[in-house]
PDB file of C-alpha atoms in Angstrom:
ATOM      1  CA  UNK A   1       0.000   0.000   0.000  1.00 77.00           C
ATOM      2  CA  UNK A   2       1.537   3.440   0.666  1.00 87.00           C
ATOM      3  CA  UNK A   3       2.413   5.427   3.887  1.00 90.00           C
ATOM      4  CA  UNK A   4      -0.299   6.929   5.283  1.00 90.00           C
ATOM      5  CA  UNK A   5      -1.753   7.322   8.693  1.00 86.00           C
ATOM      6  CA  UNK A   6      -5.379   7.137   9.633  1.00 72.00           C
ATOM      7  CA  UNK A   7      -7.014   6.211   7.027  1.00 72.00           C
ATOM      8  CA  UNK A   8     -10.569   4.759   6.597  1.00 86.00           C
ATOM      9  CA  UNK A   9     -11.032   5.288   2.903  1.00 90.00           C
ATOM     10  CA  UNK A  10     -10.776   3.071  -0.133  1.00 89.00           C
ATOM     11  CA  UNK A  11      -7.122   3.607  -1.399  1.00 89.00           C
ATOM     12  CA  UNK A  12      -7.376   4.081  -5.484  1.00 87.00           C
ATOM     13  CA  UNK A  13      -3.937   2.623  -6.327  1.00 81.00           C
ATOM     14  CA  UNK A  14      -4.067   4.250  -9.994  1.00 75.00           C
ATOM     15  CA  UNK A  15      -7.543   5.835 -12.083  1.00 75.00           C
ATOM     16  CA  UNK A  16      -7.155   5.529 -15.634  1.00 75.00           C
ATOM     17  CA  UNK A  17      -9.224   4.967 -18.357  1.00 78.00           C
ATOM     18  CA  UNK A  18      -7.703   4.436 -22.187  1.00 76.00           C
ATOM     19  CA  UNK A  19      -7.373   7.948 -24.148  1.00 79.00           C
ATOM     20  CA  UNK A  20      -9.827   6.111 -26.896  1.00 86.00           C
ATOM     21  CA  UNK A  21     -12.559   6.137 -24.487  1.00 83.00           C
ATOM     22  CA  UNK A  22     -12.083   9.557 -23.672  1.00 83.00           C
ATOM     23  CA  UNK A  23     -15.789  11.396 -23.384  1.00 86.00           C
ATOM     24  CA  UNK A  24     -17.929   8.642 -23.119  1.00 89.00           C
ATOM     25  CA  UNK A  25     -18.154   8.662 -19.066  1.00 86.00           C
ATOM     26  CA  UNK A  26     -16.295   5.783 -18.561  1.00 88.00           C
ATOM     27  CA  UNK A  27     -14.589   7.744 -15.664  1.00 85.00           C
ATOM     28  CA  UNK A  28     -17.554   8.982 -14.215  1.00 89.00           C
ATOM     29  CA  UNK A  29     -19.091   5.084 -14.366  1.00 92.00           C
ATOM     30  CA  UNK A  30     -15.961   3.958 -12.470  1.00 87.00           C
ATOM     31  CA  UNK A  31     -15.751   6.745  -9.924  1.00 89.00           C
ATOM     32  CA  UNK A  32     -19.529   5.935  -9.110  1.00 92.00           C
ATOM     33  CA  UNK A  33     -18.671   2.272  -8.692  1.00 92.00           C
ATOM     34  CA  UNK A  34     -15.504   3.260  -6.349  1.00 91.00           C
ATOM     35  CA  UNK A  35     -17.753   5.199  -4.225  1.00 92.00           C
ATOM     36  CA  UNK A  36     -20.410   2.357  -4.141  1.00 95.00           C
ATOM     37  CA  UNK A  37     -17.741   0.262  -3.086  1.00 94.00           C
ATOM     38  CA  UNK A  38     -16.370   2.524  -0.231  1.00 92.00           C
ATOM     39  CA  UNK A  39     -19.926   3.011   0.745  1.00 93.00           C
ATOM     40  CA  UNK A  40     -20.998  -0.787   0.987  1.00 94.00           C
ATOM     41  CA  UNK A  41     -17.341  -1.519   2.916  1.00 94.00           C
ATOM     42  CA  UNK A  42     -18.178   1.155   5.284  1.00 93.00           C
ATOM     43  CA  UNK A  43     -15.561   3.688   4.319  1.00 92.00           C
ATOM     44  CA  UNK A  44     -15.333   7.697   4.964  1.00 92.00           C
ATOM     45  CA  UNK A  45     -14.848   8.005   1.151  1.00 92.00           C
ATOM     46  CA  UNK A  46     -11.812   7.553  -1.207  1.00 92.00           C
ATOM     47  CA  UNK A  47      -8.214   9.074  -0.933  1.00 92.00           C
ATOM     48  CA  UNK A  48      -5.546   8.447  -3.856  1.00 91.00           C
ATOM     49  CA  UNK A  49      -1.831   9.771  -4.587  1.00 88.00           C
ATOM     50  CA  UNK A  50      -1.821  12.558  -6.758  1.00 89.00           C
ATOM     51  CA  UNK A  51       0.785  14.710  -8.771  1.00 85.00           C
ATOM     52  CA  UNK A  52       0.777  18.641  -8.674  1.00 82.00           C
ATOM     53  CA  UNK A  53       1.912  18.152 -12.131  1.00 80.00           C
ATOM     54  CA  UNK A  54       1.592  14.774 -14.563  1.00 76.00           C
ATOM     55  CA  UNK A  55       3.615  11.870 -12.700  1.00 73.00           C
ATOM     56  CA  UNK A  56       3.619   8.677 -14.452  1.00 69.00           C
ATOM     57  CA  UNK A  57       1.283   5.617 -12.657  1.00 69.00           C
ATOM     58  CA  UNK A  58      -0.740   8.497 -11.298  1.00 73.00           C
ATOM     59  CA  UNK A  59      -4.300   9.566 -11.713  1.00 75.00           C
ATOM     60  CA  UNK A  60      -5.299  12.805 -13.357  1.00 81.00           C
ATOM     61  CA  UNK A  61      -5.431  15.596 -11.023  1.00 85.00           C
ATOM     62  CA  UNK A  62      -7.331  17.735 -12.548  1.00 87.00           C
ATOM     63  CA  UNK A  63     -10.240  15.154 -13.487  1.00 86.00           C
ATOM     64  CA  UNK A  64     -10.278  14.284  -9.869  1.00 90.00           C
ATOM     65  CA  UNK A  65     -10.687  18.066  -8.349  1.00 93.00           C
ATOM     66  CA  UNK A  66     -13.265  18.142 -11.379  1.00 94.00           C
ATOM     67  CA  UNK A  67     -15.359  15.434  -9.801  1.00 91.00           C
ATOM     68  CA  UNK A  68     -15.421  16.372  -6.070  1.00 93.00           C
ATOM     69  CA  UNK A  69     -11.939  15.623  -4.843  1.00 94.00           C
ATOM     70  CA  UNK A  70      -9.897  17.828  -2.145  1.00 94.00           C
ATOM     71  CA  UNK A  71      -6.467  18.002  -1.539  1.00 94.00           C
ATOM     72  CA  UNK A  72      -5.757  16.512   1.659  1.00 93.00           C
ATOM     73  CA  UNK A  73      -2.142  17.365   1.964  1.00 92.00           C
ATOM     74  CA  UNK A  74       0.597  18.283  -0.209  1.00 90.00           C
ATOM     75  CA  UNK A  75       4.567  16.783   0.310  1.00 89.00           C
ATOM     76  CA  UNK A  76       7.488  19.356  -0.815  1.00 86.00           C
ATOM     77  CA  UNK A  77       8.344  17.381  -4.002  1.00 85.00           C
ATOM     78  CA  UNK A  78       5.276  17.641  -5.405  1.00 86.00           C
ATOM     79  CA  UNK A  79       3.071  14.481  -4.361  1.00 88.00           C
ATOM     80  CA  UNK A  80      -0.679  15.643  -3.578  1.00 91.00           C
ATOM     81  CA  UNK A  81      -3.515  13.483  -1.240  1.00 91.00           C
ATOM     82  CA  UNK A  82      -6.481  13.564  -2.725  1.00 93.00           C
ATOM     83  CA  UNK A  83     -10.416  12.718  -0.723  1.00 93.00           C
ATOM     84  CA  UNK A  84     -13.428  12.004  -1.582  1.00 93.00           C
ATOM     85  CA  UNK A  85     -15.962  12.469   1.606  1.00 93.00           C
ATOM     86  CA  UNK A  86     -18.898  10.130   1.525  1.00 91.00           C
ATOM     87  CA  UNK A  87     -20.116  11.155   4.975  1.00 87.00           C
ATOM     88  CA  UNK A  88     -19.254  14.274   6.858  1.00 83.00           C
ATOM     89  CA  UNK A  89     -16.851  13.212   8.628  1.00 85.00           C
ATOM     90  CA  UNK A  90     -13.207  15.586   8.534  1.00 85.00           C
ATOM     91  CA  UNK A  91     -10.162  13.996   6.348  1.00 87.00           C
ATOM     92  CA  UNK A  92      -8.498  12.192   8.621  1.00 86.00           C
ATOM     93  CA  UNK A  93      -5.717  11.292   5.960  1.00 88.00           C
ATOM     94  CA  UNK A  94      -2.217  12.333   6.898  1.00 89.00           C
ATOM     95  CA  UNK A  95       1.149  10.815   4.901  1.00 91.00           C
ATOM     96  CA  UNK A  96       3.249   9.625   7.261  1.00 91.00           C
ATOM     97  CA  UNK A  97       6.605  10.779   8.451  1.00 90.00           C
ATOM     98  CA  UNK A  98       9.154   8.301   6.924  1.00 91.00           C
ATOM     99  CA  UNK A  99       8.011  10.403   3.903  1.00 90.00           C
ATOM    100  CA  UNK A 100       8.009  13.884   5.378  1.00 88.00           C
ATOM    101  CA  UNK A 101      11.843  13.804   7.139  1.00 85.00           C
ATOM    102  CA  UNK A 102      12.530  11.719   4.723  1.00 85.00           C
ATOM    103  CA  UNK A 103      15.636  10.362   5.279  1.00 82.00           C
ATOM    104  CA  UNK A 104      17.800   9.203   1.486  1.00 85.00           C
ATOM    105  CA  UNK A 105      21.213  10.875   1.637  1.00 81.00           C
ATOM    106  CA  UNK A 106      23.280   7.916   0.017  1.00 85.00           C
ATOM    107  CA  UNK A 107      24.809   9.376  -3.093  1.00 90.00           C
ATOM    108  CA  UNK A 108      23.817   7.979  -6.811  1.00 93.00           C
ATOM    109  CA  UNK A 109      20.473   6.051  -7.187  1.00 95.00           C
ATOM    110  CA  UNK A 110      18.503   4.862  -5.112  1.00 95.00           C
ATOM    111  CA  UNK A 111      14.836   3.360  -6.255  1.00 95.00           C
ATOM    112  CA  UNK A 112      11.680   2.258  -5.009  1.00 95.00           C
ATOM    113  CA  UNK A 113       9.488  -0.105  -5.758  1.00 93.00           C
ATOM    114  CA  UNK A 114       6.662  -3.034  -5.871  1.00 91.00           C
ATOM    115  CA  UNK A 115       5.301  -5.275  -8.258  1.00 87.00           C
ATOM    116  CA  UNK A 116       2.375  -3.134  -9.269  1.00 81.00           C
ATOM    117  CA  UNK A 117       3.758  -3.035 -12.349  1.00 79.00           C
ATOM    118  CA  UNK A 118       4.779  -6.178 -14.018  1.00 80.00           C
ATOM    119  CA  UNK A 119       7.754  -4.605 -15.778  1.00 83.00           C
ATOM    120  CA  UNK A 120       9.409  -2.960 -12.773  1.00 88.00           C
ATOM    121  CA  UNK A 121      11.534  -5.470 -11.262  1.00 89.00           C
ATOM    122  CA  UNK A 122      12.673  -6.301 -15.606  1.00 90.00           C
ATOM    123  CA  UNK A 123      13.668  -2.771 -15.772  1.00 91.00           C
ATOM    124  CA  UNK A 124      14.982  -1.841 -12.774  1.00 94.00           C
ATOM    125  CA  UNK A 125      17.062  -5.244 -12.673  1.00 93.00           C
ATOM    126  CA  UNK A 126      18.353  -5.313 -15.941  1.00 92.00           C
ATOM    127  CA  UNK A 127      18.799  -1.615 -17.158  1.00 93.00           C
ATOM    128  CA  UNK A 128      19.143   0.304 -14.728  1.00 94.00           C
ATOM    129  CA  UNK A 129      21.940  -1.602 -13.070  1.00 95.00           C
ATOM    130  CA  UNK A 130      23.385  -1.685 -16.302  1.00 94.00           C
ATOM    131  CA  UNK A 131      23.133   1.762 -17.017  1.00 93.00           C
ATOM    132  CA  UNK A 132      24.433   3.221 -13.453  1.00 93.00           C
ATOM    133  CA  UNK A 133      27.134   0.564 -13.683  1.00 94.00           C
ATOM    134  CA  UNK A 134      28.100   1.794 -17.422  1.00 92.00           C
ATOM    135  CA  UNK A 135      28.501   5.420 -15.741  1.00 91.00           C
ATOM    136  CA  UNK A 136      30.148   4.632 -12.325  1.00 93.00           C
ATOM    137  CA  UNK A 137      26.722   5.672 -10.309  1.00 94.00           C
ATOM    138  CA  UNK A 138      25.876   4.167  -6.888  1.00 95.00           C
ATOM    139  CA  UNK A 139      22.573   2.548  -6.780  1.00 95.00           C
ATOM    140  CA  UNK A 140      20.632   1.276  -4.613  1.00 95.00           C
ATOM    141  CA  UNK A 141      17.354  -0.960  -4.544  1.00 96.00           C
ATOM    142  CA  UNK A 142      14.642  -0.909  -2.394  1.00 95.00           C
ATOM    143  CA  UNK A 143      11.689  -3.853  -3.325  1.00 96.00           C
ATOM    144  CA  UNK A 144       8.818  -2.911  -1.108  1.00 95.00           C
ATOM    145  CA  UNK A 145       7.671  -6.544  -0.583  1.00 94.00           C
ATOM    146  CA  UNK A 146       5.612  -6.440   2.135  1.00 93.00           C
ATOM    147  CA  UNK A 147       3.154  -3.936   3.247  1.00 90.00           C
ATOM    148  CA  UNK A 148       5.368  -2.760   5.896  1.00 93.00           C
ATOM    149  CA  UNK A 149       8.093  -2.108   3.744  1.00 94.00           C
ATOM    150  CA  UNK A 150       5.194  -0.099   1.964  1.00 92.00           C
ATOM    151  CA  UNK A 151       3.809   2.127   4.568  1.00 92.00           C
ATOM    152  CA  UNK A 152       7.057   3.065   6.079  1.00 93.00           C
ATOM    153  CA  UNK A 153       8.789   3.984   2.732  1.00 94.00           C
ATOM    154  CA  UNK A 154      10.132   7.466   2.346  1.00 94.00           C
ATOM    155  CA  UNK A 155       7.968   7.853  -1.104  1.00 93.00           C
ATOM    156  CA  UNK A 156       4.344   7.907  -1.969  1.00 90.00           C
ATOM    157  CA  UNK A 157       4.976   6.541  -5.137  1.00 87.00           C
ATOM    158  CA  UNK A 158       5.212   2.731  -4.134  1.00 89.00           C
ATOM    159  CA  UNK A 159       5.110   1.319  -7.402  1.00 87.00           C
ATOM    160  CA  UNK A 160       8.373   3.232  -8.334  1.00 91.00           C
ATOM    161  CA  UNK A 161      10.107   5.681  -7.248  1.00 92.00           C
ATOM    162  CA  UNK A 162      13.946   7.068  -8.641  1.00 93.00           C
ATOM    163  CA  UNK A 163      16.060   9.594  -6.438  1.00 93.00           C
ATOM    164  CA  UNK A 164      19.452  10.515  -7.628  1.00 92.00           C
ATOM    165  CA  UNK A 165      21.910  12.334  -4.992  1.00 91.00           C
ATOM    166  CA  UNK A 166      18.664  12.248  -2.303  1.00 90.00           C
ATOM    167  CA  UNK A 167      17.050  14.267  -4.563  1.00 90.00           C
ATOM    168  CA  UNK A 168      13.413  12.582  -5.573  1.00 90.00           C
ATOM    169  CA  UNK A 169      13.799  12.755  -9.294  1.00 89.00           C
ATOM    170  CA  UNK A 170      10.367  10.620 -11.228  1.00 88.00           C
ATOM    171  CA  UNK A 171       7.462   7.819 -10.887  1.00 87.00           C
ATOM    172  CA  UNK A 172       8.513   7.534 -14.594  1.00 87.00           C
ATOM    173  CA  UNK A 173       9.975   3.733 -14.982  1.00 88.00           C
ATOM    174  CA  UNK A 174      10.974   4.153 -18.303  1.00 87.00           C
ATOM    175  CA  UNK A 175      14.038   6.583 -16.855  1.00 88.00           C
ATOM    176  CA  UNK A 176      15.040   2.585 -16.327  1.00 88.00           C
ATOM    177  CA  UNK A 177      16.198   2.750 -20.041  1.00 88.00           C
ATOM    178  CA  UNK A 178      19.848   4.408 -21.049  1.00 88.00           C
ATOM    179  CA  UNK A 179      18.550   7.174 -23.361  1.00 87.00           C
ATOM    180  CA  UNK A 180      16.025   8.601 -20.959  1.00 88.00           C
ATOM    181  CA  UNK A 181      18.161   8.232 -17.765  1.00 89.00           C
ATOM    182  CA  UNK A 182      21.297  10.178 -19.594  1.00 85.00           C
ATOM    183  CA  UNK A 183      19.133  12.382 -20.713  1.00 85.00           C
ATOM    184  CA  UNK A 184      17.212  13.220 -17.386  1.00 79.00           C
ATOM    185  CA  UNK A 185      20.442  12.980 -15.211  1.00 76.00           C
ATOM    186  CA  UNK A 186      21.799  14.857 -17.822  1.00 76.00           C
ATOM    187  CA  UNK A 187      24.952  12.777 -17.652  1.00 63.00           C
TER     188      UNK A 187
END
């Protein structure tokens, strides 16, 4: 899961509906059946992990606000909570603090992630060593295998997460691949 404190609501791991379905309330249909869902299970409402801007494996921000969401709380390097209320009841939703004092000062890379996506553990274990061995950078993986591991990592992005020099860098797992990381690490 992900490191938060508190929380009663359904987690929404990633919203996304196919670009070719785009207008034809596909989103709205699922958002109702999420909130069904939370409702029958006896939830306070829905909560999900957010970008201020576009991060890769996330959920549109701005459909979300659209359609009744609030930001819950905000982290420095740009991660966002989003709720949904389904009673009255106050957001009770706050990110933990392995992820506030966070706590990466190892120099090179050091990643994040689970199997949420099948093609982490290919990339991260095959590319990305090779490419931070081809350039001489540290790295470091961390395989949040166990919900624990999960909800006391020092990133909201669970399924992947890349920092380079403690610096949180992208949820984008294709930075896995040589011409992308160069080009982002500017190396």
């Amino acid at each position: 899961m992900v490191p938060l404190e508190n929380s009663n609501y359904l987690f929404i791991g990633c919203f996304w509906v196919s670009g070719k379905y785009k207008n034809q309330g596909h989103g709205k249909k699922l958002l109702q059946e999420a909130i069904k869902r939370a409702k029958k299970d006896s939830f306070d409402g829905l909560v999900t992990i957010v970008g201020k801007k576009k991060f890769h494996f996330m959920s549109d921000t701005k459909w979300l606000l659209k359609n009744g969401f609030e930001v819950v709380e905000e982290t420095t390097d740009g991660f966002v909570i989003l709720g949904l209320k389904i009673n009255k009841k106050p957001f009770n939703i706050k990110i933990k603090e392995c992820v506030k004092n966070r706590e990466i000062t190892k120099k090179g890379v050091v990643v994040y992630y689970s199997n949420r996506c099948v093609y982490s553990e290919v990339y991260i274990l095959t590319s990305l060593k090779e490419v931070c061995k081809k350039n001489n950078i540290p790295l470091e993986i961390n395989k949040l295998d166990t919900l624990q591991k999960a909800q006391n990592s020092p990133t909201l992005a669970t399924i992947f997460s890349l920092f380079y020099n403690a610096e949180f860098i992208t949820t984008d797992i294709s930075v896995c691949l040589e011409s992308k990381f160069t080009k982002l690490l500017k190396l």
